[in-house]
XYZ file of C-alpha atoms in Angstrom:
468
model
C -19.492 0.554 -7.800
C -21.911 -1.214 -10.122
C -25.514 -0.140 -9.826
C -27.550 -1.880 -7.130
C -30.904 -0.950 -5.650
C -31.379 -0.396 -1.958
C -33.525 -3.529 -1.900
C -30.733 -5.563 -3.456
C -28.187 -4.251 -0.971
C -30.609 -5.050 1.867
C -31.016 -8.607 0.578
C -27.232 -9.036 0.345
C -26.660 -7.801 3.887
C -29.745 -9.317 5.535
C -30.830 -5.832 6.571
C -34.139 -4.307 7.600
C -35.124 -1.280 5.569
C -35.799 1.883 7.542
C -36.870 5.326 6.331
C -36.791 4.031 2.775
C -39.765 5.261 0.733
C -38.256 3.870 -2.469
C -36.429 0.528 -2.114
C -35.873 0.581 -5.856
C -33.592 3.597 -5.601
C -30.344 2.799 -7.444
C -27.042 3.305 -5.604
C -23.869 3.801 -7.644
C -21.658 5.755 -5.232
C -18.687 4.599 -3.205
C -18.879 3.175 0.322
C -17.135 4.835 3.265
C -16.570 4.479 6.977
C -15.187 8.035 7.255
C -17.843 10.725 6.906
C -15.217 13.162 5.594
C -14.915 11.075 2.427
C -18.639 11.042 1.635
C -19.890 12.724 -1.544
C -23.459 12.871 -2.936
C -24.826 9.411 -3.723
C -22.399 7.464 -1.518
C -23.021 4.856 1.170
C -21.923 5.498 4.755
C -21.307 2.572 7.117
C -21.882 3.510 10.768
C -19.175 1.269 12.204
C -18.632 1.299 15.954
C -14.914 1.672 16.692
C -12.489 1.277 19.546
C -12.456 4.987 20.342
C -15.621 6.367 18.751
C -18.851 5.354 17.032
C -19.611 5.893 13.365
C -23.249 6.603 14.216
C -22.098 9.909 15.705
C -20.866 10.995 12.283
C -23.953 9.944 10.341
C -25.420 13.493 10.394
C -22.263 14.796 8.729
C -22.460 12.001 6.144
C -26.114 12.822 5.484
C -25.292 16.501 5.070
C -22.537 15.562 2.612
C -25.119 13.774 0.472
C -25.013 10.135 1.567
C -27.780 8.245 -0.238
C -27.794 5.288 2.169
C -26.696 4.537 5.733
C -25.832 1.104 7.070
C -26.632 1.273 10.794
C -26.788 -0.884 13.899
C -29.520 1.294 15.387
C -32.116 3.523 13.770
C -31.088 7.146 13.474
C -33.324 10.205 13.417
C -32.194 11.222 9.956
C -34.208 11.543 6.764
C -31.922 9.211 4.841
C -32.612 5.583 3.803
C -31.120 3.205 6.383
C -30.305 -0.487 6.428
C -30.497 -1.859 9.972
C -28.055 -4.735 10.621
C -26.719 -6.542 13.681
C -23.080 -5.949 12.798
C -22.017 -3.223 10.394
C -18.629 -4.815 9.622
C -20.192 -8.181 8.771
C -22.770 -6.390 6.626
C -19.982 -4.512 4.839
C -18.312 -7.818 4.005
C -21.578 -9.325 2.746
C -22.181 -6.255 0.592
C -18.708 -6.591 -0.932
C -19.159 -10.322 -1.514
C -22.352 -9.737 -3.492
C -20.854 -6.963 -5.584
C -17.712 -8.980 -6.409
C -19.942 -11.899 -7.429
C -21.906 -9.681 -9.792
C -18.785 -8.273 -11.432
C -17.314 -11.788 -11.647
C -20.411 -12.893 -13.556
C -19.582 -10.405 -16.299
C -16.623 -12.638 -17.135
C -13.598 -10.365 -17.391
C -12.520 -9.672 -13.792
C -9.224 -11.112 -12.564
C -8.373 -10.902 -8.874
C -4.788 -10.821 -7.609
C -4.363 -10.993 -3.829
C -1.175 -10.473 -1.863
C -0.191 -11.230 1.716
C 3.009 -11.460 3.697
C 4.590 -10.209 6.875
C 6.335 -7.397 4.986
C 6.002 -5.763 1.584
C 2.260 -6.125 0.932
C 1.592 -2.472 0.218
C 4.665 -2.049 -1.979
C 3.782 -5.142 -4.017
C 0.165 -3.998 -4.299
C 1.276 -0.609 -5.602
C 3.653 -2.167 -8.117
C 0.894 -4.447 -9.383
C -1.500 -1.510 -9.695
C 1.058 0.315 -11.816
C 1.701 -2.697 -14.063
C -1.930 -3.726 -14.513
C -3.322 -0.203 -14.913
C -1.357 0.016 -18.181
C -3.200 -3.082 -19.392
C -6.786 -2.460 -18.277
C -9.039 -0.766 -15.684
C -7.618 -1.686 -12.270
C -8.856 -1.242 -8.704
C -6.391 -1.449 -5.802
C -6.537 -0.357 -2.160
C -5.695 3.115 -0.971
C -2.940 3.171 1.668
C -3.032 -0.140 3.614
C -6.708 -1.033 3.238
C -6.105 -4.711 3.951
C -8.338 -5.806 6.823
C -11.999 -6.752 7.332
C -12.990 -3.111 6.797
C -10.460 -1.799 4.290
C -10.527 -4.770 1.941
C -14.305 -4.758 1.328
C -14.281 -0.977 0.921
C -11.850 -1.487 -1.958
C -13.933 -4.312 -3.445
C -16.965 -2.024 -3.449
C -15.176 0.274 -5.908
C -15.547 -2.325 -8.673
C -17.466 -1.345 -11.803
C -18.635 -3.210 -14.900
C -15.447 -2.102 -16.663
C -12.978 -3.317 -14.025
C -10.584 -5.946 -15.375
C -8.234 -6.291 -12.414
C -8.738 -6.138 -8.649
C -5.537 -6.087 -6.608
C -6.441 -7.076 -3.049
C -4.022 -6.577 -0.177
C -4.861 -9.023 2.612
C -3.407 -8.578 6.069
C -4.125 -10.522 9.222
C -3.370 -10.607 12.904
C -4.886 -14.005 13.530
C -5.853 -17.332 11.963
C -8.984 -17.154 9.826
C -8.793 -13.484 8.877
C -7.329 -14.020 5.404
C -9.799 -16.846 4.830
C -12.670 -14.436 5.542
C -11.323 -11.949 3.011
C -10.852 -14.688 0.416
C -14.460 -15.741 0.928
C -15.411 -12.233 -0.238
C -13.131 -12.282 -3.295
C -11.313 -15.526 -4.082
C -8.178 -14.682 -6.025
C -7.203 -16.066 -9.387
C -3.612 -15.412 -8.347
C -2.545 -15.598 -4.711
C 0.814 -14.169 -3.646
C 2.647 -14.924 -0.396
C 5.697 -12.717 0.033
C 7.230 -13.919 3.297
C 6.552 -15.072 6.833
C 8.277 -13.158 9.607
C 7.742 -11.966 13.139
C 5.496 -9.010 12.229
C 2.406 -9.301 14.488
C 3.818 -12.510 15.986
C 2.581 -11.451 19.397
C -0.970 -11.199 18.112
C -0.747 -14.433 16.154
C 0.637 -16.324 19.132
C 3.871 -17.397 17.453
C 5.468 -17.978 14.071
C 3.700 -21.320 13.573
C 0.328 -19.610 13.779
C 1.541 -16.956 11.347
C 2.373 -19.687 8.822
C -1.091 -21.211 9.196
C -2.736 -17.826 8.684
C -0.683 -16.907 5.609
C -1.261 -20.343 4.077
C -4.939 -19.421 3.837
C -3.984 -17.290 0.844
C -3.304 -20.360 -1.308
C -5.165 -23.223 0.355
C -8.452 -22.406 -1.419
C -6.911 -21.915 -4.856
C -7.901 -24.396 -7.559
C -5.967 -25.989 -10.385
C -7.163 -23.139 -12.615
C -5.567 -20.517 -10.360
C -1.902 -19.608 -9.712
C 0.058 -19.476 -6.450
C 3.017 -17.063 -6.497
C 5.398 -18.104 -3.714
C 8.753 -16.942 -2.385
C 11.292 -19.658 -3.148
C 13.828 -18.112 -0.744
C 11.587 -18.301 2.335
C 11.324 -21.913 3.613
C 8.064 -21.197 5.440
C 6.471 -19.866 2.261
C 7.970 -22.596 0.092
C 6.309 -25.176 2.325
C 2.897 -23.770 1.358
C 3.178 -25.428 -2.049
C 1.982 -28.646 -0.413
C -1.219 -26.911 0.693
C -2.462 -25.670 -2.647
C -3.988 -27.298 -5.703
C -2.817 -24.400 -7.858
C 0.325 -24.517 -9.983
C 3.131 -22.577 -8.314
C 5.225 -19.800 -9.821
C 8.358 -19.346 -7.700
C 10.086 -15.989 -7.307
C 13.340 -15.133 -5.532
C 17.050 -14.543 -5.840
C 18.095 -18.185 -5.827
C 18.421 -20.604 -8.762
C 15.185 -22.438 -7.876
C 13.068 -19.380 -8.704
C 11.391 -19.143 -12.106
C 11.079 -15.371 -11.750
C 14.350 -14.117 -10.347
C 16.774 -11.243 -10.038
C 20.506 -11.371 -10.594
C 23.335 -8.830 -10.668
C 21.629 -6.802 -7.927
C 23.323 -3.450 -7.297
C 22.057 -0.823 -4.853
C 22.839 2.850 -4.383
C 21.068 5.953 -3.142
C 19.126 6.178 -6.411
C 17.570 2.732 -6.173
C 18.467 -0.789 -7.254
C 19.510 -2.200 -10.601
C 19.030 -5.867 -11.416
C 18.611 -8.359 -14.215
C 14.999 -9.599 -14.255
C 14.280 -13.047 -15.637
C 10.682 -14.218 -16.036
C 9.314 -17.752 -16.043
C 9.258 -17.580 -19.850
C 13.054 -17.279 -19.785
C 13.041 -13.710 -21.097
C 15.408 -11.281 -19.329
C 15.727 -7.516 -19.102
C 17.798 -5.050 -17.109
C 15.732 -3.040 -14.621
C 16.602 0.272 -12.977
C 14.235 0.168 -10.012
C 14.034 3.533 -8.255
C 12.342 2.313 -5.082
C 15.080 2.511 -2.452
C 16.204 -0.685 -0.730
C 17.423 -3.991 -2.083
C 14.707 -5.802 -0.119
C 12.081 -4.233 -2.402
C 13.475 -6.247 -5.311
C 11.601 -9.252 -3.907
C 8.369 -7.254 -4.051
C 9.122 -6.336 -7.660
C 9.708 -10.003 -8.480
C 6.395 -11.020 -6.900
C 4.554 -8.359 -8.877
C 6.313 -9.366 -12.086
C 5.477 -13.040 -11.514
C 1.789 -12.280 -11.003
C 1.674 -9.952 -13.997
C 3.306 -12.543 -16.246
C 0.802 -15.151 -15.068
C -1.975 -12.801 -16.190
C -0.342 -12.395 -19.588
C 1.545 -9.092 -19.315
C 4.722 -9.027 -21.403
C 8.181 -8.373 -20.014
C 8.589 -4.993 -21.720
C 5.381 -3.666 -20.150
C 6.407 -5.080 -16.764
C 9.821 -3.419 -16.880
C 8.431 -0.102 -18.089
C 5.976 -0.061 -15.185
C 8.552 -1.065 -12.583
C 10.959 1.623 -13.749
C 8.224 4.277 -13.581
C 7.682 3.824 -9.835
C 9.732 6.236 -7.719
C 8.163 5.671 -4.292
C 6.527 2.552 -2.900
C 4.267 4.578 -0.607
C 4.567 7.575 1.660
C 6.726 6.809 4.738
C 8.189 3.696 3.099
C 11.849 4.280 2.237
C 10.831 7.807 1.264
C 13.844 9.975 0.431
C 13.587 13.536 1.750
C 15.912 16.467 2.411
C 18.771 17.327 0.122
C 19.980 20.638 1.546
C 23.629 20.587 2.629
C 23.853 17.099 1.173
C 21.706 15.700 3.996
C 19.507 12.752 3.021
C 16.571 11.674 5.201
C 15.090 8.220 4.587
C 11.659 8.097 6.191
C 10.680 4.434 6.550
C 8.594 4.781 9.696
C 5.170 3.668 8.509
C 5.715 0.311 10.154
C 8.454 -1.983 11.368
C 9.081 -5.634 11.996
C 12.423 -7.291 12.766
C 12.828 -8.228 9.099
C 11.962 -4.796 7.698
C 14.035 -3.034 10.360
C 17.044 -5.173 9.480
C 16.502 -4.570 5.759
C 16.329 -0.796 6.267
C 19.550 -0.791 8.314
C 21.311 -2.875 5.686
C 20.162 -0.427 3.015
C 21.547 2.451 5.090
C 24.908 0.706 5.201
C 24.858 -0.302 1.520
C 24.154 3.090 0.024
C 26.509 5.240 2.092
C 29.460 6.655 0.259
C 33.023 6.382 1.601
C 33.433 8.606 4.665
C 29.734 9.432 4.892
C 28.142 9.426 8.359
C 25.089 7.278 8.876
C 22.529 7.955 11.597
C 19.776 5.484 12.486
C 16.807 6.932 14.368
C 14.886 3.892 15.574
C 11.706 3.374 17.568
C 9.737 0.464 18.894
C 8.813 -2.601 16.853
C 5.343 -3.305 18.204
C 3.157 -6.444 18.358
C 6.082 -8.854 18.906
C 4.827 -10.294 22.185
C 7.335 -12.565 23.892
C 9.852 -11.969 21.072
C 10.053 -8.230 21.693
C 13.114 -8.078 23.959
C 15.376 -10.378 21.994
C 14.390 -8.828 18.645
C 15.150 -5.312 19.844
C 18.489 -6.643 21.105
C 19.161 -8.163 17.699
C 18.510 -4.891 15.882
C 20.844 -3.011 18.204
C 23.593 -5.539 17.561
C 22.971 -5.326 13.824
C 23.536 -1.573 13.949
C 26.910 -2.290 15.532
C 27.798 -4.981 13.005
C 26.915 -2.661 10.120
C 29.050 0.067 11.699
C 26.271 2.646 11.699
C 27.898 5.908 12.832
C 25.259 6.958 15.352
C 22.110 5.415 16.787
C 19.282 7.390 18.360
C 16.601 5.294 20.045
C 13.241 6.967 20.643
C 10.954 5.667 23.376
C 11.516 3.446 26.389
C 9.792 0.506 24.679
C 12.782 0.353 22.338
C 15.375 0.794 25.104
C 16.936 -2.621 24.620
C 18.251 -1.546 21.215
C 20.198 1.189 22.981
C 21.418 -1.072 25.770
C 22.599 -3.805 23.381
C 24.671 -1.325 21.388
C 26.407 0.357 24.320
C 27.272 -3.086 25.697
C 29.330 -3.767 22.556
C 32.753 -2.451 23.490
C 34.150 -2.989 20.008
C 31.802 -0.418 18.473
C 33.237 3.063 18.035
C 29.865 4.641 17.244
C 27.530 6.405 19.641
C 24.079 5.533 20.928
C 21.593 7.787 22.661
C 18.035 7.427 23.856
C 15.236 9.975 24.280
C 11.651 9.561 25.323
C 9.736 11.438 22.632
C 9.918 12.370 18.938
C 10.059 16.038 19.938
C 13.172 15.395 22.024
C 14.646 13.456 19.122
C 14.004 16.343 16.730
C 15.650 18.838 19.088
C 18.744 16.626 19.375
C 18.977 15.856 15.651
C 18.472 19.464 14.633
C 21.843 20.167 16.232
C 23.587 16.840 15.611
C 23.019 16.329 11.873
C 25.968 17.545 9.818
C 26.262 18.340 6.106
C 26.399 15.161 4.032
C 24.790 12.903 6.670
C 22.601 9.971 5.681
C 19.738 9.526 8.169
C 17.273 6.651 8.505
C 14.058 7.041 10.522
C 12.371 3.698 11.238
C 9.746 2.430 13.692
C 6.337 0.857 13.986
C 3.386 3.104 13.249
C 2.508 3.367 16.938
C 5.788 5.161 17.696
C 4.802 7.987 15.313
C 8.346 8.507 14.050
C 6.993 8.962 10.523
C 6.077 12.513 11.519
C 9.578 13.012 12.907
C 10.901 11.906 9.518
C 8.671 14.444 7.789
C 9.898 17.227 10.097
C 13.537 16.344 9.401
C 12.841 16.189 5.688
C 11.289 19.640 5.804
C 14.159 20.976 7.912
C 16.682 19.928 5.290
C 14.575 20.593 2.212
C 15.730 23.100 -0.374
């Protein structure tokens, strides 16, 4: 982060200084909420959590060399402390001040991305593209909420030219709060689906929340919107910014054509808003990730990155992120696709379609599916829909893991026309024991679920089992 004194950080966060003999001490380290990440000179935020309390880990942070603690109660530690009412709010205020200071230097551009699916992949693609142009900061993993986003912002330095901000939400107002910390120059909305619909209270509320990404943009900014998603396309009426459309249809300025998928990735013809076109061999598995590539390309072009640099960067990316369409295995011709970091109805359907698209003639396909969480009242019918999709795509075998996903199993066995098989087990361990015996040489296996179902670790175990 850029250098700030303890007194300046206290002023930004409205904090009371405790155990601070020198308020002029300069802080340049990173900010953390996990004491295991702390190194000498860093800031540790003692954030109370759902299951534990960050104050309990402050001694470990101090021992690791933390130069400053942000606390909600004074601690008996010989480390400067900033006492605040709410550590998360203070973290956001700290980030807001730091972003403002870097903005004042005149060269920072902020690109923010939201959507029901694809945020992390698009963020990673943008980081790859922009890092080749100038110093770029982007979130680790899925740091996209009121804690993760400001932690990323606090990594900014005087040299940073690009900040890629991933902005997630589970309710109205959450994206707006993140934008208040770091208003984007380019705001991207990928899609609006049923992910987190239960928390939002319905698809209409999801639209309102995602619209916050572009509603505060000015005429000097750029909105990058999905032309193929009617809910996203409707957001054009809510922004003062000029819109760059991306998609597969003819109305998109940045578009893909001649899309061809196989087990090695997806090839397509990329056309930018300038009219320039290039062939792309995109190694991230799954045709649905082409839309993420288009969004990243559209934002990069708006910043001024040329098509050759965009294509070179896109073709250099082999994996969107761990547990996202991650290809594992290989022994005995067995391929494991571990896509179990998260799941919504849209991403689950896309993964199943990819499984069907990339199989070779005669190859068996096995879908190992778990619960799609946070769907609320839509949960039952959406699990039914995924089960029926597995039948329609003629997936060879379905293994459902967990009783919360049972309706996928029931909907498939009720389809008398399907000649595949469906089974259900309660736990990932039971699934592993079954699959260890059931997987045959040459099989193509997809593992997909929401994070809460923990099937990502099952995917890792299968990948290791069939590794060389």
